[in-house]
XYZ file of C-alpha atoms in Angstrom:
407
model
C 130.958 4.196 -22.833
C 127.343 3.992 -21.769
C 124.282 5.212 -23.598
C 123.519 8.903 -23.137
C 120.073 10.350 -22.592
C 120.278 12.704 -25.579
C 120.098 9.705 -27.904
C 116.412 9.426 -27.009
C 115.726 12.995 -25.892
C 113.838 15.015 -28.489
C 113.199 18.679 -29.260
C 109.496 18.081 -28.701
C 110.144 16.888 -25.127
C 112.266 19.942 -24.338
C 109.717 22.258 -25.959
C 106.941 20.612 -23.956
C 108.822 21.326 -20.694
C 109.221 24.971 -21.672
C 105.592 25.346 -22.734
C 104.337 23.675 -19.557
C 106.269 26.298 -17.575
C 104.979 29.097 -19.837
C 108.491 30.327 -20.564
C 109.454 33.171 -22.907
C 110.910 32.433 -26.325
C 114.484 33.361 -25.358
C 114.593 30.714 -22.626
C 113.053 28.077 -24.884
C 115.779 28.801 -27.452
C 118.464 28.462 -24.781
C 117.063 25.044 -23.890
C 117.010 23.893 -27.509
C 120.522 25.214 -28.130
C 121.737 23.255 -25.110
C 120.044 20.121 -26.405
C 121.655 20.473 -29.826
C 125.107 20.957 -28.278
C 125.121 17.654 -26.370
C 126.816 15.681 -29.147
C 129.799 18.037 -29.075
C 130.334 18.461 -25.335
C 132.635 16.608 -22.960
C 131.777 15.412 -19.473
C 133.297 17.188 -16.436
C 137.026 16.640 -16.005
C 138.130 13.446 -14.307
C 140.565 13.904 -11.420
C 143.667 11.748 -11.669
C 145.950 11.093 -8.722
C 148.948 8.700 -8.688
C 147.660 5.246 -9.571
C 143.995 6.276 -9.535
C 141.368 7.754 -11.864
C 138.294 9.161 -10.142
C 134.625 9.696 -11.004
C 134.211 9.345 -14.761
C 130.545 10.304 -15.050
C 130.426 9.392 -18.738
C 130.187 5.772 -17.621
C 126.756 6.300 -16.062
C 123.726 5.171 -18.059
C 121.921 8.508 -18.267
C 119.326 7.107 -20.628
C 118.167 4.799 -17.839
C 118.648 7.329 -15.021
C 116.893 10.350 -16.521
C 113.153 10.580 -17.047
C 112.556 13.924 -18.827
C 108.791 13.777 -18.363
C 108.639 12.381 -14.830
C 110.172 15.106 -12.676
C 108.372 15.180 -9.321
C 109.297 17.242 -6.277
C 108.112 19.193 -3.271
C 109.554 22.641 -2.706
C 109.489 24.861 0.371
C 110.684 28.467 0.230
C 110.963 30.989 3.059
C 111.795 34.612 2.260
C 113.096 37.041 4.887
C 111.848 40.608 4.909
C 113.091 42.631 1.961
C 114.149 39.625 -0.139
C 112.227 37.930 -2.942
C 112.502 34.123 -3.001
C 110.564 33.170 -6.107
C 109.883 30.127 -8.199
C 111.431 30.430 -11.626
C 108.000 31.060 -13.175
C 107.249 33.820 -10.660
C 110.630 35.425 -11.262
C 110.105 35.440 -15.025
C 106.760 37.142 -14.538
C 108.036 39.765 -12.081
C 111.647 40.303 -13.215
C 112.095 38.831 -16.686
C 114.763 41.323 -17.780
C 116.784 40.664 -14.609
C 116.566 36.887 -15.054
C 117.470 37.141 -18.730
C 120.504 39.278 -17.891
C 121.922 36.879 -15.318
C 120.759 33.405 -16.344
C 123.827 31.612 -17.702
C 126.092 34.592 -16.986
C 128.148 32.763 -14.356
C 127.792 29.128 -15.469
C 127.822 28.708 -19.235
C 124.853 26.449 -20.138
C 127.162 24.668 -22.602
C 130.164 24.392 -20.280
C 129.987 20.595 -20.339
C 127.586 17.786 -21.144
C 125.875 17.872 -17.760
C 125.351 21.646 -17.616
C 123.790 21.491 -21.086
C 121.580 18.577 -20.061
C 120.562 20.584 -16.985
C 119.666 23.627 -19.104
C 117.595 21.558 -21.507
C 115.675 19.686 -18.820
C 115.421 21.737 -15.620
C 111.833 21.843 -14.343
C 112.280 23.418 -10.931
C 114.201 26.415 -9.770
C 114.421 29.368 -7.429
C 115.465 32.966 -7.972
C 116.628 34.868 -4.889
C 116.646 38.613 -5.472
C 118.197 40.906 -2.847
C 117.594 44.560 -3.802
C 120.188 47.274 -3.317
C 120.901 48.150 0.302
C 118.807 45.362 1.846
C 120.335 43.580 4.863
C 118.388 40.351 5.239
C 118.165 37.399 7.563
C 118.247 33.806 6.321
C 116.386 32.686 3.212
C 115.670 28.955 3.043
C 114.836 26.498 0.279
C 114.080 22.805 0.748
C 113.837 20.564 -2.303
C 112.532 17.000 -2.006
C 112.930 14.854 -5.114
C 110.005 12.438 -5.511
C 110.636 11.037 -9.004
C 113.497 9.197 -10.644
C 115.359 12.319 -11.751
C 115.297 16.030 -11.033
C 117.114 19.048 -12.468
C 117.159 22.010 -10.081
C 118.413 25.536 -10.807
C 119.093 28.353 -8.338
C 119.910 31.944 -9.312
C 120.995 34.411 -6.610
C 121.188 38.114 -7.424
C 122.550 40.347 -4.661
C 122.607 43.991 -5.652
C 124.962 46.713 -4.429
C 125.516 46.951 -0.641
C 123.054 44.142 0.122
C 123.571 41.134 2.378
C 121.846 37.781 2.876
C 122.456 34.278 4.167
C 120.864 31.347 2.347
C 120.196 27.702 3.221
C 119.293 25.234 0.493
C 118.678 21.587 1.347
C 118.278 18.677 -1.054
C 116.724 15.373 -0.024
C 114.832 12.470 -1.565
C 111.341 11.222 -0.769
C 111.476 7.599 0.282
C 108.386 6.567 -1.640
C 108.825 5.310 -5.198
C 110.310 2.071 -6.453
C 113.456 3.331 -8.176
C 116.612 1.261 -8.131
C 118.659 4.311 -9.100
C 118.040 8.056 -9.253
C 119.757 11.143 -10.627
C 119.792 14.659 -9.144
C 121.414 17.657 -10.803
C 121.738 21.110 -9.273
C 123.316 24.318 -10.583
C 123.690 27.492 -8.516
C 124.682 30.832 -10.010
C 125.521 33.641 -7.586
C 125.884 37.215 -8.799
C 127.409 39.332 -6.004
C 127.068 43.055 -6.689
C 129.411 45.779 -5.503
C 129.995 45.717 -1.733
C 127.451 42.907 -1.247
C 127.752 39.971 1.148
C 126.276 36.506 0.537
C 126.762 33.282 2.443
C 125.149 30.305 0.730
C 124.924 27.025 2.620
C 123.855 23.708 1.143
C 123.128 20.335 2.753
C 122.885 17.410 0.333
C 121.090 14.519 2.045
C 119.818 12.446 -0.877
C 119.050 8.753 -0.501
C 121.918 6.385 -1.178
C 120.584 5.140 -4.493
C 120.992 8.611 -6.024
C 123.729 9.868 -8.338
C 124.324 13.570 -7.752
C 125.999 16.239 -9.865
C 126.334 19.790 -8.578
C 128.020 22.971 -9.770
C 127.918 26.154 -7.686
C 129.699 29.268 -8.911
C 129.838 32.918 -7.865
C 131.059 36.024 -9.621
C 132.016 38.931 -7.358
C 132.031 42.656 -8.084
C 134.225 45.247 -6.313
C 134.406 44.754 -2.520
C 131.867 41.906 -2.703
C 132.012 38.762 -0.559
C 130.710 35.368 -1.668
C 131.015 32.622 0.948
C 130.035 28.992 0.439
C 129.251 26.174 2.870
C 128.921 22.881 0.970
C 127.877 19.856 3.056
C 127.409 16.357 1.635
C 126.202 13.312 3.545
C 123.798 11.591 1.133
C 123.792 9.976 -2.349
C 125.508 6.927 -3.785
C 127.908 9.077 -5.769
C 128.405 12.830 -5.599
C 130.511 14.994 -7.868
C 130.275 18.585 -6.680
C 132.297 21.659 -7.523
C 132.082 24.955 -5.618
C 133.768 27.894 -7.309
C 134.237 31.664 -7.144
C 135.471 34.065 -9.790
C 136.907 37.084 -7.970
C 136.301 39.605 -10.734
C 136.114 42.768 -8.656
C 138.899 44.573 -6.869
C 139.197 43.698 -3.163
C 136.511 41.023 -3.399
C 136.620 37.966 -1.147
C 135.453 34.362 -0.978
C 135.518 31.555 1.529
C 134.660 28.014 0.457
C 134.003 25.635 3.342
C 133.266 21.989 2.616
C 132.220 19.038 4.760
C 131.380 15.446 3.863
C 130.786 12.192 5.711
C 130.730 8.956 3.735
C 129.988 5.430 4.886
C 129.052 2.048 3.369
C 130.157 2.318 -0.296
C 129.439 6.020 -0.873
C 131.671 7.983 -3.240
C 132.422 11.714 -2.895
C 134.275 13.829 -5.454
C 134.522 17.286 -3.863
C 136.150 20.201 -5.688
C 136.813 23.810 -4.650
C 138.126 26.377 -7.109
C 138.822 30.100 -7.051
C 140.058 32.439 -9.764
C 141.739 35.684 -8.666
C 141.182 38.067 -11.567
C 141.677 41.441 -9.872
C 143.969 43.020 -7.309
C 143.655 42.849 -3.505
C 141.439 39.743 -3.657
C 141.318 37.151 -0.880
C 140.249 33.500 -0.782
C 140.175 30.827 1.901
C 139.347 27.202 1.049
C 138.689 24.829 3.963
C 137.363 21.276 3.597
C 137.004 18.483 6.144
C 135.710 15.012 5.407
C 135.272 11.665 7.128
C 134.928 8.301 5.398
C 134.104 4.951 6.931
C 133.488 1.359 5.821
C 134.264 1.071 2.070
C 133.548 4.703 1.206
C 135.792 6.655 -1.179
C 136.609 10.337 -1.512
C 138.767 12.626 -3.593
C 139.287 16.356 -3.195
C 140.650 18.813 -5.742
C 141.340 22.402 -4.775
C 142.529 24.987 -7.287
C 143.750 28.526 -6.586
C 144.351 30.355 -9.868
C 145.987 33.775 -9.543
C 145.826 35.833 -12.735
C 148.437 38.262 -14.109
C 146.458 41.320 -12.980
C 145.747 39.988 -9.478
C 148.251 42.094 -7.543
C 148.481 41.823 -3.755
C 146.471 38.590 -3.604
C 145.990 36.325 -0.588
C 144.874 32.741 -1.183
C 144.870 29.836 1.267
C 143.747 26.221 1.068
C 143.475 23.428 3.655
C 141.891 19.997 3.252
C 141.793 17.171 5.780
C 140.219 13.749 5.365
C 139.839 11.318 8.251
C 139.546 7.605 7.472
C 137.820 5.418 10.063
C 138.360 2.039 8.414
C 141.139 0.216 6.588
C 138.789 -0.465 3.655
C 138.062 3.210 2.949
C 140.014 5.105 0.290
C 140.797 8.815 0.049
C 143.036 11.151 -1.901
C 143.565 14.883 -2.368
C 144.957 17.047 -5.148
C 145.576 20.671 -4.088
C 146.883 22.966 -6.828
C 148.350 26.454 -7.062
C 148.486 28.318 -10.372
C 150.370 31.573 -9.780
C 150.807 34.125 -12.560
C 151.584 37.143 -10.370
C 154.586 37.376 -8.038
C 152.803 39.768 -5.638
C 150.888 36.905 -4.063
C 150.673 35.269 -0.660
C 149.387 31.744 -1.139
C 149.560 28.338 0.493
C 147.959 24.942 0.201
C 147.926 21.767 2.261
C 146.095 18.456 2.313
C 146.195 15.520 4.698
C 144.645 12.067 4.567
C 144.969 9.823 7.589
C 143.384 7.912 10.417
C 142.456 8.944 13.966
C 145.528 10.181 15.806
C 146.801 7.352 17.997
C 148.119 9.714 20.679
C 144.739 11.429 20.987
C 143.041 8.035 21.175
C 145.521 6.773 23.775
C 145.015 9.904 25.899
C 141.236 9.474 25.945
C 141.463 5.737 26.674
C 143.825 6.490 29.548
C 141.021 8.655 30.944
C 138.711 5.598 30.936
C 136.880 6.557 27.756
C 135.802 3.518 25.717
C 137.708 3.321 22.388
C 134.546 3.401 20.277
C 133.192 6.421 22.151
C 136.613 8.089 22.023
C 136.738 7.772 18.218
C 133.265 9.229 17.910
C 134.202 12.159 20.127
C 137.302 12.837 18.040
C 135.248 12.773 14.844
C 132.770 15.254 16.336
C 135.642 17.534 17.257
C 137.170 17.141 13.803
C 134.137 18.908 12.248
C 134.073 21.825 14.728
C 136.123 24.217 12.518
C 133.535 23.762 9.761
C 130.525 24.092 12.059
C 131.917 27.329 13.480
C 131.889 28.924 10.009
C 128.172 28.307 9.381
C 126.114 31.427 10.060
C 122.705 29.839 9.457
C 121.760 28.096 12.694
C 119.388 25.669 10.967
C 122.146 24.438 8.643
C 124.620 24.120 11.507
C 122.144 22.066 13.536
C 121.107 19.932 10.557
C 124.710 19.077 9.628
C 125.712 18.310 13.205
C 122.593 16.164 13.576
C 123.471 14.102 10.512
C 127.051 13.678 11.767
C 125.734 12.411 15.110
C 123.334 10.065 13.298
C 126.243 8.563 11.372
C 128.312 8.157 14.503
C 125.405 6.430 16.249
C 125.215 3.951 13.361
C 128.838 2.926 13.734
C 129.292 -0.471 15.344
C 131.574 -0.770 18.325
């Protein structure tokens, strides 16, 4: 077990962060409560597949990775007409009661060690507020980490009968002599009655960065919360994208994409809880790993006792481009209501030899043929992305990776 940052983190440091941001007393108390809870909290669950234990984050040296007083970043925000895209400080000034109502309502600040650490230390954040009845175009947020560590928080509040698409991108400034970095991001999405939200994220951090992310939505009646979670950067990523289908006839789609090379490590999780009747979920993830990269996927569909007439589907496919890469998948169904239509599937394998043979027989070079097949492999994910900028950015990073591959 490594040292943990809370051994050296003090109440005065946390209070100083809160005072610097001119926060109200209730938020400062939430931070201090989170700090005090660290001794009692566990790290996120470790996925275990036959013969393998994956991504035990408790082994990281957080004391060395986290600099509570050195958070540096650049932030760009673009708000479409009718939508407020505010810094956390601006949101507290303009809508304090709304922020207080929803902050920590979807992700418990003390859910695990890393969510509590995030609550105690976050210095940057964005609140996206979509008023009732507003139908908006894309809102965008770009976060560039410039220090050794950064804790980022995003709160999305979509009121009744509103709609919005959102792009949030995370990247790392190249300057700075840091051997290792740590980035943490939490997203809470509150989807009001009959609202529609698609949130897309592209994680493109430098490959000396450890990344932890938790994104979770809670849906009201007839609401839709769709996720697009794309990961190409970092040394190690553990990310979980989740939806609680609380309202009757609410829906969620969780689409994931990752591309790992060199010795990158991706732990990608998708989870949905059906808590009301007539709810629908669709989980789709596609990933590619090359060189000595590693990946594991866990998908969970949990159908509650009151979730009558539920539809829940899950598909995950990982493509391995080298014999040294390693991948696994752990799809799970938890069914507590017989009036359910549900399925799950997962595949891990290499490029189809018949497809490769067909292209080679048409005089396509083997290296080019593999790259073309990989590009085609991601098409089902790209087709689900409504925000053109995200679709182009992800496809561009995929093409960059393919161009780096040696023949």
